[in-house]
Amino acid sequence: MTEAAGPVAKRILVTGGTGLVGNAIKKVVADGEGQPDEEWIFVSSRDADLTSAAETKALFEQHKPTHVIHLAAMVGGLFKNIRYNLDFWRRNIHINDNVLHSAYEMGVQKVVSCLSTCIFPDKTTYPIDESMIHNGPPHSSNFGYSYAKRMIDIQNRGYFEQHGCRFTAVIPTNVFGPDDNFNIEDGHVLPGLIHKVYLAKQTGSALTIWGTGKPRRQFIYSLGWVPLQWEGWGTTATLQEPSAPPQDLARLFLWVLREYDEVEPIILSVGEEEEVSIREAAEAIVEAMDFRGELVFDTSKADGQFKKTASNAKLRRYLPSFQFTPFRQAVKETCTWFTTNYANARK
Ligand code: NAP
Ligand code: GDP
């Protein structure tokens, strides 16, 4: 919990506060971006299993939040989604309904939930924008996760129309950064490949990239700049303070919480021109970790959705000069974090 420096006007409950995105928000708040009238409470499944309505209600009664950033979810990369579509649907539907309904019952002023660009229709025109969420079936590989996430948008609309609630959602592209899930079987592509390169360097073996390497993704860094002295980083003292700190996803969450007033969701993405192929993403990791071995593509593995190119035009209308950390720099920082924190990283 982060204590407020002044009289508390906002008590902000962050569900999923121990995950990739939750940890990034915790770091930027600790870095001085919390405001004096804000008290921040970061919770995980150890505080309450949000698939349980009773535990969720008790959590809200305990903390009495005025605002909620709702990140908690069953999350995983393509291959975990393929194996557990039913579980993704059921767990996330329960978590989201419990959180949104407890927020309504407790009179929470604002909820910011988290969708994902992988929930958009597979067959679509590009770039994808916020109006297209419900325009057709999602890619079959992750239909459980996608339909559950889409229903948050339906509930937000319902809570607004029936009860006037200001519940909204953001739509990030593929997220990565420190504190990600680096599990090779279950995690997303960047943390999975970082872990694979780490192991391949130890054993002198090739790097195996799953699929053809041709699908394309927009990656958004969770964190942006944090001070060198951040205590959770152990000896990771390689980051330099840039002249104008770039911002990235965690700081965008703070902006949405404080200033974005629409119920309609907003895509949080780098530009369309920043989209890279899986091969290019792997090459960025190879360069960052100075891996000299062979790259092998295992085309017996699925490619998933070919691309989900999203427009950040709406974000740019609100924040025309918003800066993202360049992809290769963010990859380098994440690789450094993983190698330095290997013993304790989620893997
Ligand atoms: P993550 O690292 O896997 O963290 C998930 C968080 O949810 C953890 O804090 C976990 O708590 C909590 N959680 C899971 N099941 C729970 C339950 N039954 N009850 C209470 N808490 C539970 O996920 P992330 O990558 O930070 O994702 C955060 C949000 O962003 C999610 O809504 C996700 O769908 C969305 N998103 C992620 C990406 C991406 O590429 N990662 C892209 C777009 C959108 P424990 O630590 O106790 O397990
Ligand atoms: P998605 O963006 O929702 O599809 O999920 P991921 O982050 O898991 O990315 C999946 C894409 O990366 C697919 O095209 C995979 O074939 C490719 N890929 C290549 N190597 C890996 C790997 O080691 N792990 C994962 N998860 N995906 C990989």
PDB file of C-alpha atoms in Angstrom, residues 6-277:
ATOM      1  CA  GLY A   6      -1.997  14.724   2.056  1.00  0.00           C
ATOM      2  CA  PRO A   7      -5.695  14.291   2.898  1.00  0.00           C
ATOM      3  CA  VAL A   8      -7.012  11.346   0.870  1.00  0.00           C
ATOM      4  CA  ALA A   9      -9.464  12.220  -1.903  1.00  0.00           C
ATOM      5  CA  LYS A  10      -8.844   9.130  -4.013  1.00  0.00           C
ATOM      6  CA  ARG A  11      -8.341   5.612  -2.714  1.00  0.00           C
ATOM      7  CA  ILE A  12      -7.205   3.645  -5.766  1.00  0.00           C
ATOM      8  CA  LEU A  13      -7.473  -0.139  -5.708  1.00  0.00           C
ATOM      9  CA  VAL A  14      -5.343  -1.910  -8.338  1.00  0.00           C
ATOM     10  CA  THR A  15      -6.420  -5.508  -8.964  1.00  0.00           C
ATOM     11  CA  GLY A  16      -3.698  -7.643 -10.524  1.00  0.00           C
ATOM     12  CA  GLY A  17      -1.229  -5.417  -8.697  1.00  0.00           C
ATOM     13  CA  THR A  18       1.504  -8.085  -8.670  1.00  0.00           C
ATOM     14  CA  GLY A  19       1.589  -8.691 -12.427  1.00  0.00           C
ATOM     15  CA  LEU A  20       3.508  -7.151 -15.321  1.00  0.00           C
ATOM     16  CA  VAL A  21       1.309  -4.069 -15.632  1.00  0.00           C
ATOM     17  CA  GLY A  22       0.471  -3.763 -11.917  1.00  0.00           C
ATOM     18  CA  ASN A  23       4.146  -3.742 -10.944  1.00  0.00           C
ATOM     19  CA  ALA A  24       4.908  -1.096 -13.554  1.00  0.00           C
ATOM     20  CA  ILE A  25       2.168   1.172 -12.184  1.00  0.00           C
ATOM     21  CA  LYS A  26       3.465   0.541  -8.654  1.00  0.00           C
ATOM     22  CA  LYS A  27       6.957   1.621  -9.723  1.00  0.00           C
ATOM     23  CA  VAL A  28       5.881   4.871 -11.407  1.00  0.00           C
ATOM     24  CA  VAL A  29       3.688   5.752  -8.412  1.00  0.00           C
ATOM     25  CA  ALA A  30       6.634   5.079  -6.066  1.00  0.00           C
ATOM     26  CA  ASP A  31       8.781   7.131  -8.448  1.00  0.00           C
ATOM     27  CA  GLY A  32       6.842  10.241  -7.408  1.00  0.00           C
ATOM     28  CA  GLU A  33       3.974  10.190  -9.889  1.00  0.00           C
ATOM     29  CA  GLY A  34       1.357   9.487  -7.264  1.00  0.00           C
ATOM     30  CA  GLN A  35      -0.448  12.680  -6.264  1.00  0.00           C
ATOM     31  CA  PRO A  36      -0.621  13.920  -2.644  1.00  0.00           C
ATOM     32  CA  ASP A  37      -4.345  13.192  -2.322  1.00  0.00           C
ATOM     33  CA  GLU A  38      -4.047   9.619  -3.653  1.00  0.00           C
ATOM     34  CA  GLU A  39      -3.697   6.414  -1.670  1.00  0.00           C
ATOM     35  CA  TRP A  40      -2.731   3.388  -3.771  1.00  0.00           C
ATOM     36  CA  ILE A  41      -3.600  -0.194  -2.844  1.00  0.00           C
ATOM     37  CA  PHE A  42      -2.114  -2.992  -4.978  1.00  0.00           C
ATOM     38  CA  VAL A  43      -3.712  -6.425  -4.498  1.00  0.00           C
ATOM     39  CA  SER A  44      -3.146  -9.928  -5.834  1.00  0.00           C
ATOM     40  CA  SER A  45      -4.938 -13.275  -5.655  1.00  0.00           C
ATOM     41  CA  ARG A  46      -3.450 -13.692  -2.183  1.00  0.00           C
ATOM     42  CA  ASP A  47      -5.621 -10.796  -0.974  1.00  0.00           C
ATOM     43  CA  ALA A  48      -8.781 -12.128  -2.631  1.00  0.00           C
ATOM     44  CA  ASP A  49      -9.644 -14.707  -5.261  1.00  0.00           C
ATOM     45  CA  LEU A  50     -11.678 -12.463  -7.553  1.00  0.00           C
ATOM     46  CA  THR A  51     -13.413 -15.439  -9.169  1.00  0.00           C
ATOM     47  CA  SER A  52     -15.311 -15.584  -5.840  1.00  0.00           C
ATOM     48  CA  ALA A  53     -18.110 -13.026  -5.487  1.00  0.00           C
ATOM     49  CA  ALA A  54     -17.898 -13.201  -1.679  1.00  0.00           C
ATOM     50  CA  GLU A  55     -14.124 -12.609  -1.570  1.00  0.00           C
ATOM     51  CA  THR A  56     -14.395  -9.762  -4.065  1.00  0.00           C
ATOM     52  CA  LYS A  57     -17.136  -8.079  -2.052  1.00  0.00           C
ATOM     53  CA  ALA A  58     -15.115  -8.462   1.167  1.00  0.00           C
ATOM     54  CA  LEU A  59     -12.055  -6.912  -0.535  1.00  0.00           C
ATOM     55  CA  PHE A  60     -14.080  -3.889  -1.634  1.00  0.00           C
ATOM     56  CA  GLU A  61     -15.662  -3.540   1.812  1.00  0.00           C
ATOM     57  CA  GLN A  62     -12.210  -3.685   3.419  1.00  0.00           C
ATOM     58  CA  HIS A  63     -10.589  -1.024   1.229  1.00  0.00           C
ATOM     59  CA  LYS A  64     -13.597   1.119   0.227  1.00  0.00           C
ATOM     60  CA  PRO A  65     -11.946   2.321  -2.997  1.00  0.00           C
ATOM     61  CA  THR A  66     -13.113   5.464  -4.756  1.00  0.00           C
ATOM     62  CA  HIS A  67     -11.295   4.406  -7.951  1.00  0.00           C
ATOM     63  CA  VAL A  68     -10.260   1.033  -9.388  1.00  0.00           C
ATOM     64  CA  ILE A  69      -7.676   0.005 -11.981  1.00  0.00           C
ATOM     65  CA  HIS A  70      -8.811  -3.508 -12.849  1.00  0.00           C
ATOM     66  CA  LEU A  71      -5.938  -5.591 -14.230  1.00  0.00           C
ATOM     67  CA  ALA A  72      -6.532  -8.992 -12.630  1.00  0.00           C
ATOM     68  CA  ALA A  73      -7.135 -11.681 -15.219  1.00  0.00           C
ATOM     69  CA  MET A  74      -6.096 -15.093 -16.360  1.00  0.00           C
ATOM     70  CA  VAL A  75      -3.402 -14.037 -18.849  1.00  0.00           C
ATOM     71  CA  GLY A  76      -1.136 -15.998 -21.188  1.00  0.00           C
ATOM     72  CA  GLY A  77       0.510 -16.203 -24.562  1.00  0.00           C
ATOM     73  CA  LEU A  78      -0.844 -17.858 -27.702  1.00  0.00           C
ATOM     74  CA  PHE A  79      -0.044 -21.415 -26.656  1.00  0.00           C
ATOM     75  CA  LYS A  80      -1.638 -21.185 -23.197  1.00  0.00           C
ATOM     76  CA  ASN A  81      -4.726 -19.661 -24.821  1.00  0.00           C
ATOM     77  CA  ILE A  82      -4.978 -22.546 -27.293  1.00  0.00           C
ATOM     78  CA  ARG A  83      -4.878 -25.098 -24.440  1.00  0.00           C
ATOM     79  CA  TYR A  84      -7.269 -23.379 -22.012  1.00  0.00           C
ATOM     80  CA  ASN A  85      -9.915 -21.436 -23.954  1.00  0.00           C
ATOM     81  CA  LEU A  86     -12.704 -22.578 -21.631  1.00  0.00           C
ATOM     82  CA  ASP A  87     -10.783 -21.602 -18.478  1.00  0.00           C
ATOM     83  CA  PHE A  88      -9.905 -18.197 -19.941  1.00  0.00           C
ATOM     84  CA  TRP A  89     -13.583 -17.558 -20.625  1.00  0.00           C
ATOM     85  CA  ARG A  90     -14.946 -18.774 -17.278  1.00  0.00           C
ATOM     86  CA  ARG A  91     -12.333 -17.292 -14.937  1.00  0.00           C
ATOM     87  CA  ASN A  92     -12.232 -13.930 -16.629  1.00  0.00           C
ATOM     88  CA  ILE A  93     -16.013 -13.636 -16.898  1.00  0.00           C
ATOM     89  CA  HIS A  94     -16.319 -14.316 -13.152  1.00  0.00           C
ATOM     90  CA  ILE A  95     -13.465 -11.957 -12.198  1.00  0.00           C
ATOM     91  CA  ASN A  96     -14.806  -9.122 -14.343  1.00  0.00           C
ATOM     92  CA  ASP A  97     -18.423  -9.469 -13.231  1.00  0.00           C
ATOM     93  CA  ASN A  98     -17.415  -9.648  -9.556  1.00  0.00           C
ATOM     94  CA  VAL A  99     -15.128  -6.612  -9.764  1.00  0.00           C
ATOM     95  CA  LEU A 100     -17.492  -4.419 -11.781  1.00  0.00           C
ATOM     96  CA  HIS A 101     -20.539  -5.303  -9.692  1.00  0.00           C
ATOM     97  CA  SER A 102     -18.713  -4.776  -6.377  1.00  0.00           C
ATOM     98  CA  ALA A 103     -17.501  -1.432  -7.724  1.00  0.00           C
ATOM     99  CA  TYR A 104     -21.085  -0.485  -8.571  1.00  0.00           C
ATOM    100  CA  GLU A 105     -22.411  -1.616  -5.174  1.00  0.00           C
ATOM    101  CA  MET A 106     -19.680   0.294  -3.312  1.00  0.00           C
ATOM    102  CA  GLY A 107     -20.295   3.497  -5.315  1.00  0.00           C
ATOM    103  CA  VAL A 108     -16.819   3.521  -6.903  1.00  0.00           C
ATOM    104  CA  GLN A 109     -16.481   6.736  -8.952  1.00  0.00           C
ATOM    105  CA  LYS A 110     -14.373   5.313 -11.770  1.00  0.00           C
ATOM    106  CA  VAL A 111     -13.119   1.926 -12.952  1.00  0.00           C
ATOM    107  CA  VAL A 112     -10.466   1.514 -15.643  1.00  0.00           C
ATOM    108  CA  SER A 113     -10.445  -2.079 -16.924  1.00  0.00           C
ATOM    109  CA  CYS A 114      -8.047  -3.630 -19.392  1.00  0.00           C
ATOM    110  CA  LEU A 115      -8.960  -5.152 -22.752  1.00  0.00           C
ATOM    111  CA  SER A 116      -6.403  -6.145 -25.411  1.00  0.00           C
ATOM    112  CA  THR A 117      -5.978  -5.709 -29.163  1.00  0.00           C
ATOM    113  CA  CYS A 118      -6.097  -9.504 -29.565  1.00  0.00           C
ATOM    114  CA  ILE A 119      -9.859  -9.407 -28.864  1.00  0.00           C
ATOM    115  CA  PHE A 120     -10.640  -7.614 -32.154  1.00  0.00           C
ATOM    116  CA  PRO A 121     -12.148  -9.504 -35.100  1.00  0.00           C
ATOM    117  CA  ASP A 122      -9.663 -11.678 -36.970  1.00  0.00           C
ATOM    118  CA  LYS A 123     -11.137 -10.793 -40.363  1.00  0.00           C
ATOM    119  CA  THR A 124     -11.118  -7.013 -40.483  1.00  0.00           C
ATOM    120  CA  THR A 125      -9.848  -3.937 -42.228  1.00  0.00           C
ATOM    121  CA  TYR A 126      -6.748  -2.165 -40.908  1.00  0.00           C
ATOM    122  CA  PRO A 127      -5.915  -0.214 -38.921  1.00  0.00           C
ATOM    123  CA  ILE A 128      -8.225  -1.434 -36.170  1.00  0.00           C
ATOM    124  CA  ASP A 129      -9.924   1.272 -34.112  1.00  0.00           C
ATOM    125  CA  GLU A 130     -12.025   1.428 -30.956  1.00  0.00           C
ATOM    126  CA  SER A 131     -15.341   1.160 -32.845  1.00  0.00           C
ATOM    127  CA  MET A 132     -14.558  -2.354 -34.171  1.00  0.00           C
ATOM    128  CA  ILE A 133     -14.464  -4.533 -31.028  1.00  0.00           C
ATOM    129  CA  HIS A 134     -17.711  -6.393 -31.711  1.00  0.00           C
ATOM    130  CA  ASN A 135     -17.584  -6.505 -35.525  1.00  0.00           C
ATOM    131  CA  GLY A 136     -16.911 -10.229 -35.968  1.00  0.00           C
ATOM    132  CA  PRO A 137     -15.416 -13.340 -34.373  1.00  0.00           C
ATOM    133  CA  PRO A 138     -11.968 -13.092 -32.766  1.00  0.00           C
ATOM    134  CA  HIS A 139      -9.124 -15.376 -33.866  1.00  0.00           C
ATOM    135  CA  SER A 140     -10.051 -18.961 -32.942  1.00  0.00           C
ATOM    136  CA  SER A 141      -6.854 -19.490 -30.907  1.00  0.00           C
ATOM    137  CA  ASN A 142      -7.989 -17.217 -28.075  1.00  0.00           C
ATOM    138  CA  PHE A 143     -11.768 -17.046 -28.354  1.00  0.00           C
ATOM    139  CA  GLY A 144     -12.306 -17.653 -24.610  1.00  0.00           C
ATOM    140  CA  TYR A 145     -10.098 -14.743 -23.484  1.00  0.00           C
ATOM    141  CA  SER A 146     -11.378 -12.486 -26.269  1.00  0.00           C
ATOM    142  CA  TYR A 147     -15.091 -12.922 -25.694  1.00  0.00           C
ATOM    143  CA  ALA A 148     -14.636 -12.529 -21.912  1.00  0.00           C
ATOM    144  CA  LYS A 149     -12.719  -9.279 -22.459  1.00  0.00           C
ATOM    145  CA  ARG A 150     -15.284  -8.012 -24.973  1.00  0.00           C
ATOM    146  CA  MET A 151     -17.993  -8.420 -22.329  1.00  0.00           C
ATOM    147  CA  ILE A 152     -16.257  -5.817 -20.132  1.00  0.00           C
ATOM    148  CA  ASP A 153     -17.134  -3.280 -22.821  1.00  0.00           C
ATOM    149  CA  ILE A 154     -20.751  -4.487 -22.766  1.00  0.00           C
ATOM    150  CA  GLN A 155     -20.888  -4.199 -18.972  1.00  0.00           C
ATOM    151  CA  ASN A 156     -19.318  -0.735 -18.977  1.00  0.00           C
ATOM    152  CA  ARG A 157     -22.013   0.423 -21.383  1.00  0.00           C
ATOM    153  CA  GLY A 158     -24.719  -1.212 -19.236  1.00  0.00           C
ATOM    154  CA  TYR A 159     -23.499   0.247 -15.927  1.00  0.00           C
ATOM    155  CA  PHE A 160     -23.373   3.678 -17.551  1.00  0.00           C
ATOM    156  CA  GLU A 161     -26.796   3.547 -19.210  1.00  0.00           C
ATOM    157  CA  GLN A 162     -28.629   2.001 -16.270  1.00  0.00           C
ATOM    158  CA  HIS A 163     -26.745   3.494 -13.314  1.00  0.00           C
ATOM    159  CA  GLY A 164     -24.634   6.381 -14.655  1.00  0.00           C
ATOM    160  CA  CYS A 165     -21.351   4.683 -13.649  1.00  0.00           C
ATOM    161  CA  ARG A 166     -18.095   5.950 -15.164  1.00  0.00           C
ATOM    162  CA  PHE A 167     -16.561   2.561 -15.908  1.00  0.00           C
ATOM    163  CA  THR A 168     -14.239   2.543 -18.919  1.00  0.00           C
ATOM    164  CA  ALA A 169     -11.499   0.375 -20.463  1.00  0.00           C
ATOM    165  CA  VAL A 170      -8.148   0.699 -22.163  1.00  0.00           C
ATOM    166  CA  ILE A 171      -7.007  -1.527 -25.044  1.00  0.00           C
ATOM    167  CA  PRO A 172      -3.235  -2.093 -24.961  1.00  0.00           C
ATOM    168  CA  THR A 173      -1.350  -3.975 -27.668  1.00  0.00           C
ATOM    169  CA  ASN A 174       1.148  -6.728 -26.666  1.00  0.00           C
ATOM    170  CA  VAL A 175       2.737  -5.554 -23.399  1.00  0.00           C
ATOM    171  CA  PHE A 176       6.242  -6.427 -22.187  1.00  0.00           C
ATOM    172  CA  GLY A 177       8.761  -5.316 -19.565  1.00  0.00           C
ATOM    173  CA  PRO A 178      10.256  -6.219 -16.176  1.00  0.00           C
ATOM    174  CA  ASP A 179       8.125  -8.497 -13.974  1.00  0.00           C
ATOM    175  CA  ASP A 180       6.565 -10.210 -16.993  1.00  0.00           C
ATOM    176  CA  ASN A 181       5.791 -13.922 -16.959  1.00  0.00           C
ATOM    177  CA  PHE A 182       8.918 -15.453 -18.574  1.00  0.00           C
ATOM    178  CA  ASN A 183       7.498 -18.990 -18.571  1.00  0.00           C
ATOM    179  CA  ILE A 184       8.303 -20.479 -21.976  1.00  0.00           C
ATOM    180  CA  GLU A 185       5.190 -22.627 -22.404  1.00  0.00           C
ATOM    181  CA  ASP A 186       2.609 -20.197 -20.984  1.00  0.00           C
ATOM    182  CA  GLY A 187       3.988 -16.688 -21.481  1.00  0.00           C
ATOM    183  CA  HIS A 188       3.890 -14.197 -24.349  1.00  0.00           C
ATOM    184  CA  VAL A 189       6.378 -14.119 -27.198  1.00  0.00           C
ATOM    185  CA  LEU A 190       8.934 -11.558 -25.968  1.00  0.00           C
ATOM    186  CA  PRO A 191       9.418 -12.925 -22.424  1.00  0.00           C
ATOM    187  CA  GLY A 192       9.386 -16.465 -23.849  1.00  0.00           C
ATOM    188  CA  LEU A 193      12.107 -15.676 -26.383  1.00  0.00           C
ATOM    189  CA  ILE A 194      14.184 -13.746 -23.817  1.00  0.00           C
ATOM    190  CA  HIS A 195      14.122 -16.794 -21.564  1.00  0.00           C
ATOM    191  CA  LYS A 196      14.954 -19.098 -24.489  1.00  0.00           C
ATOM    192  CA  VAL A 197      17.935 -16.953 -25.504  1.00  0.00           C
ATOM    193  CA  TYR A 198      19.156 -16.949 -21.899  1.00  0.00           C
ATOM    194  CA  LEU A 199      19.051 -20.774 -21.826  1.00  0.00           C
ATOM    195  CA  ALA A 200      20.495 -21.166 -25.351  1.00  0.00           C
ATOM    196  CA  LYS A 201      23.488 -19.045 -24.327  1.00  0.00           C
ATOM    197  CA  GLN A 202      24.055 -21.285 -21.295  1.00  0.00           C
ATOM    198  CA  THR A 203      23.929 -24.501 -23.303  1.00  0.00           C
ATOM    199  CA  GLY A 204      25.391 -23.265 -26.586  1.00  0.00           C
ATOM    200  CA  SER A 205      22.274 -24.396 -28.489  1.00  0.00           C
ATOM    201  CA  ALA A 206      20.169 -22.774 -31.226  1.00  0.00           C
ATOM    202  CA  LEU A 207      17.295 -20.374 -30.535  1.00  0.00           C
ATOM    203  CA  THR A 208      13.989 -21.950 -31.573  1.00  0.00           C
ATOM    204  CA  ILE A 209      11.342 -19.423 -32.614  1.00  0.00           C
ATOM    205  CA  TRP A 210       7.873 -20.889 -32.820  1.00  0.00           C
ATOM    206  CA  GLY A 211       5.882 -20.501 -36.045  1.00  0.00           C
ATOM    207  CA  THR A 212       7.084 -18.840 -39.238  1.00  0.00           C
ATOM    208  CA  GLY A 213       8.245 -15.567 -37.661  1.00  0.00           C
ATOM    209  CA  LYS A 214       6.037 -13.703 -40.161  1.00  0.00           C
ATOM    210  CA  PRO A 215       3.108 -12.555 -37.964  1.00  0.00           C
ATOM    211  CA  ARG A 216       3.270  -8.905 -36.981  1.00  0.00           C
ATOM    212  CA  ARG A 217       2.770  -7.244 -33.593  1.00  0.00           C
ATOM    213  CA  GLN A 218       2.829  -3.790 -31.998  1.00  0.00           C
ATOM    214  CA  PHE A 219       4.606  -4.006 -28.644  1.00  0.00           C
ATOM    215  CA  ILE A 220       4.106  -1.486 -25.836  1.00  0.00           C
ATOM    216  CA  TYR A 221       6.601  -1.201 -22.970  1.00  0.00           C
ATOM    217  CA  SER A 222       5.014  -1.462 -19.532  1.00  0.00           C
ATOM    218  CA  LEU A 223       7.315   0.818 -17.690  1.00  0.00           C
ATOM    219  CA  GLY A 224       9.329   3.602 -19.283  1.00  0.00           C
ATOM    220  CA  TRP A 225      11.884   5.314 -17.178  1.00  0.00           C
ATOM    221  CA  VAL A 226      12.281   4.541 -13.456  1.00  0.00           C
ATOM    222  CA  PRO A 227      14.986   5.801 -11.116  1.00  0.00           C
ATOM    223  CA  LEU A 228      18.190   3.813 -10.856  1.00  0.00           C
ATOM    224  CA  GLN A 229      17.621   3.352  -7.151  1.00  0.00           C
ATOM    225  CA  TRP A 230      14.368   1.396  -7.489  1.00  0.00           C
ATOM    226  CA  GLU A 231      14.866  -1.156  -4.709  1.00  0.00           C
ATOM    227  CA  GLY A 232      13.090  -4.045  -6.460  1.00  0.00           C
ATOM    228  CA  TRP A 233      15.733  -4.038  -9.181  1.00  0.00           C
ATOM    229  CA  GLY A 234      18.609  -5.463  -7.187  1.00  0.00           C
ATOM    230  CA  THR A 235      21.811  -4.528  -8.934  1.00  0.00           C
ATOM    231  CA  THR A 236      20.185  -3.411 -12.195  1.00  0.00           C
ATOM    232  CA  ALA A 237      21.898  -0.060 -12.462  1.00  0.00           C
ATOM    233  CA  THR A 238      22.175   0.122 -16.234  1.00  0.00           C
ATOM    234  CA  LEU A 239      19.273   2.462 -16.952  1.00  0.00           C
ATOM    235  CA  GLN A 240      20.128   6.069 -17.637  1.00  0.00           C
ATOM    236  CA  GLU A 241      17.800   8.974 -16.995  1.00  0.00           C
ATOM    237  CA  PRO A 242      16.914  10.388 -20.413  1.00  0.00           C
ATOM    238  CA  SER A 243      16.561  14.154 -20.785  1.00  0.00           C
ATOM    239  CA  ALA A 244      12.793  13.829 -21.271  1.00  0.00           C
ATOM    240  CA  PRO A 245      11.587  10.627 -19.612  1.00  0.00           C
ATOM    241  CA  PRO A 246       9.496   8.577 -22.022  1.00  0.00           C
ATOM    242  CA  GLN A 247       6.194   7.427 -20.666  1.00  0.00           C
ATOM    243  CA  ASP A 248       4.741   4.133 -21.880  1.00  0.00           C
ATOM    244  CA  LEU A 249       1.878   2.050 -20.505  1.00  0.00           C
ATOM    245  CA  ALA A 250       2.027   2.611 -16.727  1.00  0.00           C
ATOM    246  CA  ARG A 251       1.981   6.385 -17.108  1.00  0.00           C
ATOM    247  CA  LEU A 252      -0.824   6.128 -19.654  1.00  0.00           C
ATOM    248  CA  PHE A 253      -2.885   4.285 -17.031  1.00  0.00           C
ATOM    249  CA  LEU A 254      -2.400   7.220 -14.631  1.00  0.00           C
ATOM    250  CA  TRP A 255      -3.533   9.630 -17.333  1.00  0.00           C
ATOM    251  CA  VAL A 256      -6.632   7.545 -18.134  1.00  0.00           C
ATOM    252  CA  LEU A 257      -7.522   7.273 -14.449  1.00  0.00           C
ATOM    253  CA  ARG A 258      -7.196  11.006 -13.849  1.00  0.00           C
ATOM    254  CA  GLU A 259      -8.217  12.630 -17.101  1.00  0.00           C
ATOM    255  CA  TYR A 260      -9.938  10.356 -19.609  1.00  0.00           C
ATOM    256  CA  ASP A 261     -13.692  10.801 -19.119  1.00  0.00           C
ATOM    257  CA  GLU A 262     -15.239   8.642 -21.834  1.00  0.00           C
ATOM    258  CA  VAL A 263     -16.971   5.324 -21.159  1.00  0.00           C
ATOM    259  CA  GLU A 264     -15.922   4.239 -24.664  1.00  0.00           C
ATOM    260  CA  PRO A 265     -12.549   2.443 -24.586  1.00  0.00           C
ATOM    261  CA  ILE A 266      -9.260   3.847 -25.869  1.00  0.00           C
ATOM    262  CA  ILE A 267      -6.447   1.977 -27.656  1.00  0.00           C
ATOM    263  CA  LEU A 268      -3.028   2.406 -26.002  1.00  0.00           C
ATOM    264  CA  SER A 269      -0.534   1.647 -28.732  1.00  0.00           C
ATOM    265  CA  VAL A 270       2.612   2.727 -30.466  1.00  0.00           C
ATOM    266  CA  GLY A 271       2.102   3.891 -34.048  1.00  0.00           C
ATOM    267  CA  GLU A 272       1.215   1.553 -36.909  1.00  0.00           C
ATOM    268  CA  GLU A 273       4.691   2.130 -38.353  1.00  0.00           C
ATOM    269  CA  GLU A 274       6.208   0.625 -35.175  1.00  0.00           C
ATOM    270  CA  GLU A 275       4.728  -2.799 -35.886  1.00  0.00           C
ATOM    271  CA  VAL A 276       7.401  -5.512 -36.223  1.00  0.00           C
ATOM    272  CA  SER A 277       7.423  -9.129 -37.354  1.00  0.00           C
TER     273      SER A 277
END
